[in-house]
Every structure is written in C-alpha cells, then in structure tokens.
Amino acid sequence: MKKTAVDELLLVNTTVNGRAYSFAIEPRISLADTLRYELGLTGTKVGCEHGVCGACTVLVDGEPMRSCLMLGVQAEGRTIQTVEGLASGLKLHPLQESFKRHHALQCGFCSAGMLATALALLRDNPTPTRTEVREIISGNLCRCTGYETIVDAICDTQVAEFMRGEQRG
Amino acid sequence: MKFPAFSYAVPATVAEALELLAADEDARPLAGGQTLLPILALRMASPGCLVDLSPLSELKNIVFEDQTLKIGAMVTFAQLARATAHQANFPLIYLALKHVAHVAIRNRGTIGGSLAYADAAAEMPVVVCALNAIMVIAGVGGARRVAAADFFTGHFSTAIERRELLTQIEFPISDHTWAFEEVSRRPGDFALVMAATGLRMRDGQCAEARIALGCVADRPLRAPAAEAFLSGKQITEETAAEAGQIATSDLKSHADIHASAEYRRKVGSTLIKRALLRAAVEPRL
C-alpha cells in the first residue's frame, strides 16, 4: 500500500509517443495537464475539463480515453500516444493528411481528440459506415460544427487502404 | 476546473482499500473516475483522500457459475462488451451496454462505479433492477448482499455506507426475453428516458413480465402494477400500450433543461410499449 499526503509529489514512469519519461507530480494533476505542462506536449487540448467535450482524448495502451478524467499518476507503467506521436518526422499520418485534404479542421481545437478517437475505430474497422463514424465521434464536440468534413476525412479511401495495410502488417 | 487537492492512496488488495476507507472519514474510493473526477472538477465534492482501486485485479473478473453472472465492480464497460460469451444468457446487459456513454468513457468507466454513484440517467441501475441483481458490499467486518430493489435510495444515493465498498454484482440467469429502449440527444449521451422489459411467455400468454424505467424519478423504478396487469395476457399493441400507461400514470417525474416531467411520462409509456412488443418477438433461449 502506498499513500501520499496532499501536495506530496509522486514519481511517475510512463511512455509517451515511444519515449520513456520519469517525473514527479501531485496526484491532483490530470493526465491532460501532465502532458501539457510536465511534458510540454500541448497538442492535447483541454476543453471542458469534465469529460464532456472529448478534446483531450488520447490513446492509453492503444485505447481512447479522456485525459482530463485520468490522473497523471495513473499513467504509471502505461503507454500513451498523443497527437504529437502520429506523424513520422515531417510526414503526417495518412489520417492527418486526410483531415487536411477534406478541410476537416477549422480552429483545430477538437482535432487531436477526433484523431485519437477515429484512429482507434479505424484500427479495428478500416471501412466504417458514416453512421458508425458519427456514433463513435458523438463524444467529441467540434465547436466549429465541421462534422461533415470530419466524417468525410475518416471515411476516406486512402486512409482505409493504409489502415488495412496496418492490420495485415 | 482543476481538481481540488487530495491525498492519494493505492491499495494492493480489497482488504487494504477497506482499511484505508475505515481509517479516514474523508476518503472516497476512485474506480474508473468517469463520475467522481467530473464531480471533483465541478466542485460538487472535495474528498480529502482518494483510494485508487485501479490496481485491484480481484475486482476485474467476470465469472459465470451457479447459474449466476458475477461481475467484479472494477470491470469496465469496454471489458464487459468484449466478454461476448455471456451475451446469449444475459442479453439485457448487452442491449443496455450499447447505450452506455461514449467510447473513451466506456474504456475507463466501471460497472461498479456507475452503480455506486447511481446517476438516475445511467443505464446499469435500470439493468440491475430489471434482472433482480444482487450487490455485494464489503466492509471491514465482512460482506453483505443487497438486492437491487433495496440498493437505490435516492438521487446519487445507495445503500453503500461510508467505509464500505461495492465489490461485485451478481446477475441470476433468467429465461425471459428482453428488450431495452432509450431516448437520448446523441448516441452515448445520458438518457432522457429509458425502459427495460422482460417477458416469460407460456402458451402465447405472459407468465411473468418485468418492467423497469430509468430517468423518470430519483432512482430506477420497477412497475409492479403494470407487471401484474400483463400476467395471463397476450402481448398486443393494446396490452403493451395499457401497461405503459399503468406504469407511468402516477409518476412524479422531474423536469430539467432537457425534458419536462410530462414529456418523460409520455416517452416512458411509449418506450415500455415498444420494449414489450420487441421482447415479445425475441427468440427464447
């Protein structure tokens, strides 16, 4: 059993975007703020801070989760992927390219969360129907209301081809 | 808002978790955090200590034995949805799961957390009422078992006492056919109204009906008068509609920004009718 006092820092070892990190934080700090302030990964956006908007969605051990509804200390031993981990160097991920091609982002605030949610869907099902896509992103709000182009981008055939290749690979 | 400050404890066993809860009046268990952490962020509560149950693998099992499905309190909705082996025996759980929250919430939210918070707009409270499930509640002095009918005591209130922990939910197998209906603004949003119905038919007539309603009161409700009405009757458009009327005529529903009390009553009545007609044509096990 381990117990820390209020304001006491707790050591956390975690892997984010393939890189190992070790840092000490207060238990009250959310994973979203840990990513942004402790690790400088500001691609993850914080919108409502209580689990409604989906902007802060990241992949934890491959599954989409709200980083505002997780404590930073709960990242211990986990593998996290944020939007910064999608591109290979300067080469964007095909889903990011598709978002660009379909104008699926306006202000961009929801994009990181949309990408994380969509990637997990496409990994299991590279060719979802538009209805399935709408259902899966129903937990991610776009304040520019640009949903149609976001659905277009996720249903893109080039993305489907790439994700099928990933499944086989 | 940012979470208020709290001390943080990570027990290695349920026994340790109970000790931590017993030692500190101001300690609260943290399950998946999908209800408690928003509560902290909204400053609806500021517990002094969070006891993080996430390492407790003993609470993450799904076991079918003695004709009973035993689900550990820390089983996530995503884990439960993947355990499809139980779908044939417990269809209602899986029908309702399709309506539970959004994918990111389902990946962390737990069945125990949802029941322990007893949000009137959550699906699992309705499911345990319809299936006559038993909640196993552990305390330092041992465990006690509470029937779903006695578990919910009001808005966000249950029979779990301070220092106790919901550890397991037991669903007895039933040979009813089931249906679940819900109205919400978007898929995955909290329900505005929901209904679960189960039918056991004999020679074309209803031998036993179960009707449970959610989000029409401060707790999930069974509709005993409507269930009794259906006994011995065929399930038709007329009898199903009548059952819906009986179940909702005396309801003192709440009104909020999303729906008026009248709307909730009317939709509740319609959802019961739809669910009964659907359950009536479901193939029996």
Tab-separated table of N, CA and C in Angstrom, chain B residues 134-245:
chain	number	residue	atom	x	y	z
B	134	ILE	N	-27.953	-8.791	-7.400
B	134	ILE	CA	-27.537	-8.616	-6.004
B	134	ILE	C	-26.228	-7.821	-5.991
B	135	MET	N	-26.169	-6.789	-5.178
B	135	MET	CA	-24.944	-6.030	-4.998
B	135	MET	C	-24.192	-6.573	-3.776
B	136	VAL	N	-22.940	-6.956	-3.968
B	136	VAL	CA	-22.122	-7.439	-2.860
B	136	VAL	C	-21.290	-6.262	-2.348
B	137	ILE	N	-21.516	-5.913	-1.078
B	137	ILE	CA	-20.878	-4.737	-0.493
B	137	ILE	C	-19.960	-5.188	0.632
B	138	ALA	N	-18.674	-4.871	0.509
B	138	ALA	CA	-17.700	-5.309	1.511
B	138	ALA	C	-17.437	-4.202	2.525
B	139	GLY	N	-17.205	-4.617	3.766
B	139	GLY	CA	-16.796	-3.704	4.822
B	139	GLY	C	-15.709	-4.385	5.618
B	140	VAL	N	-15.106	-3.665	6.543
B	140	VAL	CA	-14.039	-4.265	7.339
B	140	VAL	C	-14.541	-5.515	8.064
B	141	GLY	N	-15.816	-5.494	8.501
B	141	GLY	CA	-16.382	-6.625	9.247
B	141	GLY	C	-16.872	-7.770	8.377
B	142	GLY	N	-16.776	-7.652	7.063
B	142	GLY	CA	-17.267	-8.706	6.179
B	142	GLY	C	-18.160	-8.126	5.096
B	143	ALA	N	-18.740	-9.027	4.298
B	143	ALA	CA	-19.532	-8.567	3.158
B	143	ALA	C	-21.015	-8.737	3.435
B	144	ARG	N	-21.842	-7.880	2.815
B	144	ARG	CA	-23.283	-8.081	2.871
B	144	ARG	C	-23.825	-7.997	1.443
B	145	ARG	N	-25.008	-8.595	1.281
B	145	ARG	CA	-25.591	-8.665	-0.051
B	145	ARG	C	-26.896	-7.890	-0.048
B	146	VAL	N	-27.020	-6.978	-1.011
B	146	VAL	CA	-28.200	-6.120	-1.055
B	146	VAL	C	-28.883	-6.296	-2.407
B	147	ALA	N	-30.189	-6.555	-2.372
B	147	ALA	CA	-30.952	-6.708	-3.616
B	147	ALA	C	-31.099	-5.361	-4.305
B	148	ALA	N	-31.184	-5.400	-5.629
B	148	ALA	CA	-31.305	-4.165	-6.405
B	148	ALA	C	-32.480	-3.323	-5.909
B	149	ALA	N	-33.574	-3.987	-5.519
B	149	ALA	CA	-34.778	-3.263	-5.079
B	149	ALA	C	-34.514	-2.417	-3.837
B	150	ASP	N	-33.511	-2.821	-3.028
B	150	ASP	CA	-33.211	-2.072	-1.796
B	150	ASP	C	-31.951	-1.222	-1.920
B	151	PHE	N	-31.288	-1.301	-3.065
B	151	PHE	CA	-29.958	-0.690	-3.193
B	151	PHE	C	-30.020	0.816	-3.439
B	152	PHE	N	-30.974	1.240	-4.293
B	152	PHE	CA	-31.032	2.658	-4.665
B	152	PHE	C	-31.929	3.405	-3.697
B	153	THR	N	-31.384	4.469	-3.074
B	153	THR	CA	-32.151	5.149	-2.031
B	153	THR	C	-32.503	6.583	-2.402
B	154	GLY	N	-32.075	7.032	-3.575
B	154	GLY	CA	-32.403	8.393	-3.991
B	154	GLY	C	-31.401	8.885	-5.004
B	155	HIS	N	-31.473	10.180	-5.306
B	155	HIS	CA	-30.578	10.773	-6.290
B	155	HIS	C	-29.129	10.619	-5.843
B	156	PHE	N	-28.319	9.971	-6.649
B	156	PHE	CA	-26.908	9.743	-6.322
B	156	PHE	C	-26.736	9.084	-4.951
B	157	SER	N	-27.726	8.290	-4.518
B	157	SER	CA	-27.645	7.695	-3.178
B	157	SER	C	-27.943	6.205	-3.236
B	158	THR	N	-27.154	5.437	-2.498
B	158	THR	CA	-27.346	3.986	-2.460
B	158	THR	C	-27.201	3.472	-1.035
B	159	ALA	N	-27.369	2.153	-0.887
B	159	ALA	CA	-27.253	1.518	0.426
B	159	ALA	C	-25.801	1.375	0.885
B	160	ILE	N	-24.846	1.745	0.033
B	160	ILE	CA	-23.435	1.629	0.436
B	160	ILE	C	-23.137	2.664	1.525
B	161	GLU	N	-22.665	2.174	2.651
B	161	GLU	CA	-22.328	3.083	3.760
B	161	GLU	C	-20.910	3.601	3.568
B	162	ARG	N	-20.639	4.718	4.219
B	162	ARG	CA	-19.260	5.210	4.228
B	162	ARG	C	-18.376	4.091	4.811
B	163	ARG	N	-17.194	3.923	4.321
B	163	ARG	CA	-16.245	2.873	4.733
B	163	ARG	C	-16.531	1.531	4.060
B	164	GLU	N	-17.602	1.462	3.261
B	164	GLU	CA	-17.887	0.218	2.546
B	164	GLU	C	-17.504	0.355	1.075
B	165	LEU	N	-17.457	-0.802	0.411
B	165	LEU	CA	-17.039	-0.837	-0.983
B	165	LEU	C	-17.920	-1.834	-1.739
B	166	LEU	N	-18.489	-1.385	-2.845
B	166	LEU	CA	-19.200	-2.315	-3.742
B	166	LEU	C	-18.140	-3.146	-4.462
B	167	THR	N	-18.172	-4.464	-4.303
B	167	THR	CA	-17.106	-5.285	-4.880
B	167	THR	C	-17.577	-6.150	-6.044
B	168	GLN	N	-18.855	-6.542	-6.038
B	168	GLN	CA	-19.305	-7.456	-7.085
B	168	GLN	C	-20.802	-7.311	-7.314
B	169	ILE	N	-21.214	-7.575	-8.558
B	169	ILE	CA	-22.628	-7.557	-8.897
B	169	ILE	C	-22.977	-8.951	-9.415
B	170	GLU	N	-24.034	-9.522	-8.857
B	170	GLU	CA	-24.423	-10.883	-9.232
B	170	GLU	C	-25.759	-10.861	-9.971
B	171	PHE	N	-25.741	-11.371	-11.198
B	171	PHE	CA	-26.950	-11.413	-12.023
B	171	PHE	C	-27.432	-12.856	-12.121
B	172	PRO	N	-28.583	-13.174	-11.522
B	172	PRO	CA	-29.118	-14.537	-11.690
B	172	PRO	C	-29.599	-14.711	-13.125
B	173	ILE	N	-29.399	-15.892	-13.681
B	173	ILE	CA	-29.841	-16.142	-15.053
B	173	ILE	C	-31.367	-16.114	-15.089
B	174	SER	N	-31.937	-15.660	-16.197
B	174	SER	CA	-33.393	-15.650	-16.321
B	174	SER	C	-33.753	-16.196	-17.695
B	175	ASP	N	-34.951	-16.776	-17.809
B	175	ASP	CA	-35.347	-17.289	-19.113
B	175	ASP	C	-36.349	-16.359	-19.788
B	176	HIS	N	-36.372	-15.096	-19.365
B	176	HIS	CA	-37.204	-14.103	-20.052
B	176	HIS	C	-36.559	-13.727	-21.388
B	177	THR	N	-37.370	-13.188	-22.282
B	177	THR	CA	-36.804	-12.481	-23.429
B	177	THR	C	-36.774	-11.002	-23.068
B	178	TRP	N	-35.772	-10.273	-23.575
B	178	TRP	CA	-35.539	-8.910	-23.084
B	178	TRP	C	-35.500	-7.882	-24.202
B	179	ALA	N	-35.839	-6.670	-23.847
B	179	ALA	CA	-35.651	-5.541	-24.761
B	179	ALA	C	-35.289	-4.310	-23.949
B	180	PHE	N	-34.536	-3.407	-24.553
B	180	PHE	CA	-34.127	-2.161	-23.895
B	180	PHE	C	-34.331	-1.016	-24.869
B	181	GLU	N	-35.000	0.023	-24.411
B	181	GLU	CA	-35.260	1.193	-25.259
B	181	GLU	C	-34.809	2.451	-24.530
B	182	GLU	N	-34.208	3.357	-25.290
B	182	GLU	CA	-33.734	4.604	-24.664
B	182	GLU	C	-33.890	5.765	-25.628
B	183	VAL	N	-34.198	6.932	-25.077
B	183	VAL	CA	-34.162	8.170	-25.857
B	183	VAL	C	-33.094	9.064	-25.250
B	184	SER	N	-32.131	9.484	-26.081
B	184	SER	CA	-31.124	10.448	-25.637
B	184	SER	C	-30.846	11.398	-26.793
B	185	ARG	N	-30.207	12.516	-26.491
B	185	ARG	CA	-29.982	13.523	-27.534
B	185	ARG	C	-29.042	13.007	-28.614
B	186	ARG	N	-27.933	12.404	-28.206
B	186	ARG	CA	-26.982	11.825	-29.157
B	186	ARG	C	-26.649	10.425	-28.666
B	187	PRO	N	-26.159	9.552	-29.562
B	187	PRO	CA	-25.733	8.234	-29.083
B	187	PRO	C	-24.679	8.414	-27.986
B	188	GLY	N	-24.845	7.707	-26.881
B	188	GLY	CA	-23.844	7.783	-25.819
B	188	GLY	C	-24.109	8.849	-24.777
B	189	ASP	N	-25.005	9.798	-25.070
B	189	ASP	CA	-25.344	10.803	-24.062
B	189	ASP	C	-26.158	10.149	-22.940
B	190	PHE	N	-26.233	10.848	-21.816
B	190	PHE	CA	-27.101	10.385	-20.746
B	190	PHE	C	-28.530	10.278	-21.272
B	191	ALA	N	-29.268	9.311	-20.739
B	191	ALA	CA	-30.633	9.082	-21.199
B	191	ALA	C	-31.545	10.225	-20.771
B	192	LEU	N	-32.571	10.474	-21.585
B	192	LEU	CA	-33.674	11.322	-21.140
B	192	LEU	C	-34.725	10.437	-20.486
B	193	VAL	N	-34.942	9.277	-21.064
B	193	VAL	CA	-35.833	8.251	-20.517
B	193	VAL	C	-35.353	6.899	-21.043
B	194	MET	N	-35.476	5.848	-20.235
B	194	MET	CA	-35.165	4.503	-20.751
B	194	MET	C	-36.077	3.468	-20.093
B	195	ALA	N	-36.253	2.362	-20.808
B	195	ALA	CA	-37.105	1.283	-20.310
B	195	ALA	C	-36.498	-0.067	-20.650
B	196	ALA	N	-36.548	-0.981	-19.683
B	196	ALA	CA	-36.123	-2.364	-19.914
B	196	ALA	C	-37.324	-3.251	-19.619
B	197	THR	N	-37.592	-4.185	-20.526
B	197	THR	CA	-38.709	-5.105	-20.280
B	197	THR	C	-38.270	-6.543	-20.517
B	198	GLY	N	-38.812	-7.437	-19.697
B	198	GLY	CA	-38.556	-8.857	-19.853
B	198	GLY	C	-39.874	-9.612	-19.842
B	199	LEU	N	-39.971	-10.635	-20.663
B	199	LEU	CA	-41.218	-11.421	-20.734
B	199	LEU	C	-40.900	-12.904	-20.637
B	200	ARG	N	-41.682	-13.590	-19.798
B	200	ARG	CA	-41.658	-15.054	-19.824
B	200	ARG	C	-43.051	-15.478	-20.301
B	201	MET	N	-43.102	-16.076	-21.474
B	201	MET	CA	-44.391	-16.415	-22.093
B	201	MET	C	-44.673	-17.907	-21.927
B	202	ARG	N	-45.953	-18.228	-21.771
B	202	ARG	CA	-46.367	-19.642	-21.743
B	202	ARG	C	-47.636	-19.770	-22.580
B	203	ASP	N	-47.623	-20.605	-23.589
B	203	ASP	CA	-48.770	-20.816	-24.490
B	203	ASP	C	-49.320	-19.482	-25.006
B	204	GLY	N	-48.415	-18.610	-25.421
B	204	GLY	CA	-48.849	-17.351	-26.010
B	204	GLY	C	-49.311	-16.308	-25.012
B	205	GLN	N	-49.262	-16.670	-23.729
B	205	GLN	CA	-49.671	-15.698	-22.710
B	205	GLN	C	-48.503	-15.367	-21.793
B	206	CYS	N	-48.576	-14.176	-21.223
B	206	CYS	CA	-47.480	-13.710	-20.378
B	206	CYS	C	-47.553	-14.400	-19.004
B	207	ALA	N	-46.513	-15.165	-18.681
B	207	ALA	CA	-46.460	-15.807	-17.363
B	207	ALA	C	-45.812	-14.865	-16.348
B	208	GLU	N	-44.803	-14.105	-16.802
B	208	GLU	CA	-44.204	-13.100	-15.911
B	208	GLU	C	-43.630	-11.968	-16.741
B	209	ALA	N	-43.941	-10.763	-16.341
B	209	ALA	CA	-43.376	-9.593	-17.021
B	209	ALA	C	-42.510	-8.818	-16.049
B	210	ARG	N	-41.443	-8.258	-16.559
B	210	ARG	CA	-40.638	-7.326	-15.755
B	210	ARG	C	-40.535	-6.019	-16.529
B	211	ILE	N	-40.785	-4.946	-15.825
B	211	ILE	CA	-40.703	-3.619	-16.440
B	211	ILE	C	-39.896	-2.716	-15.519
B	212	ALA	N	-38.817	-2.147	-16.042
B	212	ALA	CA	-38.020	-1.194	-15.270
B	212	ALA	C	-37.867	0.082	-16.082
B	213	LEU	N	-37.944	1.213	-15.370
B	213	LEU	CA	-37.857	2.515	-16.014
B	213	LEU	C	-36.694	3.300	-15.413
B	214	GLY	N	-36.030	4.078	-16.264
B	214	GLY	CA	-34.936	4.900	-15.761
B	214	GLY	C	-35.081	6.344	-16.168
B	215	CYS	N	-34.545	7.234	-15.334
B	215	CYS	CA	-34.512	8.673	-15.599
B	215	CYS	C	-35.886	9.327	-15.513
B	216	VAL	N	-36.841	8.662	-14.839
B	216	VAL	CA	-38.150	9.276	-14.646
B	216	VAL	C	-38.367	9.621	-13.172
B	217	ALA	N	-37.399	9.282	-12.325
B	217	ALA	CA	-37.514	9.560	-10.895
B	217	ALA	C	-36.097	9.694	-10.341
B	218	ASP	N	-35.974	9.810	-9.021
B	218	ASP	CA	-34.641	9.986	-8.435
B	218	ASP	C	-33.863	8.668	-8.389
B	219	ARG	N	-34.508	7.572	-8.780
B	219	ARG	CA	-33.867	6.259	-8.787
B	219	ARG	C	-34.563	5.397	-9.845
B	220	PRO	N	-33.937	4.290	-10.247
B	220	PRO	CA	-34.624	3.415	-11.201
B	220	PRO	C	-35.854	2.799	-10.556
B	221	LEU	N	-36.902	2.604	-11.347
B	221	LEU	CA	-38.170	2.102	-10.805
B	221	LEU	C	-38.594	0.825	-11.502
B	222	ARG	N	-39.151	-0.104	-10.749
B	222	ARG	CA	-39.911	-1.202	-11.342
B	222	ARG	C	-41.372	-0.764	-11.382
B	223	ALA	N	-42.152	-1.414	-12.224
B	223	ALA	CA	-43.567	-1.046	-12.367
B	223	ALA	C	-44.431	-2.249	-12.012
B	224	PRO	N	-44.596	-2.545	-10.699
B	224	PRO	CA	-45.289	-3.770	-10.290
B	224	PRO	C	-46.743	-3.844	-10.763
B	225	ALA	N	-47.448	-2.722	-10.796
B	225	ALA	CA	-48.862	-2.754	-11.224
B	225	ALA	C	-48.962	-3.132	-12.700
B	226	ALA	N	-48.077	-2.577	-13.507
B	226	ALA	CA	-48.086	-2.891	-14.941
B	226	ALA	C	-47.644	-4.332	-15.173
B	227	GLU	N	-46.673	-4.790	-14.371
B	227	GLU	CA	-46.224	-6.186	-14.493
B	227	GLU	C	-47.377	-7.134	-14.171
B	228	ALA	N	-48.136	-6.825	-13.099
B	228	ALA	CA	-49.271	-7.672	-12.702
B	228	ALA	C	-50.366	-7.649	-13.763
B	229	PHE	N	-50.591	-6.466	-14.338
B	229	PHE	CA	-51.625	-6.314	-15.380
B	229	PHE	C	-51.374	-7.273	-16.543
B	230	LEU	N	-50.102	-7.447	-16.915
B	230	LEU	CA	-49.777	-8.253	-18.095
B	230	LEU	C	-49.899	-9.754	-17.842
B	231	SER	N	-49.898	-10.140	-16.575
B	231	SER	CA	-49.917	-11.555	-16.242
B	231	SER	C	-51.144	-12.242	-16.852
B	232	GLY	N	-50.914	-13.315	-17.612
B	232	GLY	CA	-52.010	-14.081	-18.212
B	232	GLY	C	-52.534	-13.491	-19.509
B	233	LYS	N	-51.968	-12.362	-19.941
B	233	LYS	CA	-52.458	-11.712	-21.172
B	233	LYS	C	-51.515	-11.971	-22.346
B	234	GLN	N	-52.095	-11.855	-23.541
B	234	GLN	CA	-51.247	-11.835	-24.728
B	234	GLN	C	-50.581	-10.465	-24.820
B	235	ILE	N	-49.420	-10.421	-25.480
B	235	ILE	CA	-48.768	-9.127	-25.673
B	235	ILE	C	-49.171	-8.595	-27.039
B	236	THR	N	-50.058	-7.602	-27.019
B	236	THR	CA	-50.533	-6.974	-28.257
B	236	THR	C	-50.240	-5.484	-28.173
B	237	GLU	N	-50.478	-4.767	-29.288
B	237	GLU	CA	-50.353	-3.300	-29.281
B	237	GLU	C	-51.138	-2.716	-28.100
B	238	GLU	N	-52.360	-3.268	-27.885
B	238	GLU	CA	-53.250	-2.691	-26.874
B	238	GLU	C	-52.751	-2.981	-25.453
B	239	THR	N	-52.423	-4.258	-25.180
B	239	THR	CA	-51.995	-4.566	-23.810
B	239	THR	C	-50.655	-3.915	-23.498
B	240	ALA	N	-49.759	-3.840	-24.494
B	240	ALA	CA	-48.456	-3.216	-24.270
B	240	ALA	C	-48.630	-1.723	-23.967
B	241	ALA	N	-49.535	-1.077	-24.734
B	241	ALA	CA	-49.789	0.351	-24.516
B	241	ALA	C	-50.414	0.575	-23.139
B	242	GLU	N	-51.346	-0.316	-22.774
B	242	GLU	CA	-52.003	-0.214	-21.467
B	242	GLU	C	-50.979	-0.355	-20.337
B	243	ALA	N	-50.051	-1.305	-20.494
B	243	ALA	CA	-49.006	-1.491	-19.479
B	243	ALA	C	-48.167	-0.224	-19.345
B	244	GLY	N	-47.847	0.395	-20.493
B	244	GLY	CA	-47.081	1.646	-20.467
B	244	GLY	C	-47.826	2.737	-19.720
B	245	GLN	N	-49.145	2.817	-19.959
B	245	GLN	CA	-49.983	3.807	-19.271
B	245	GLN	C	-49.990	3.571	-17.763
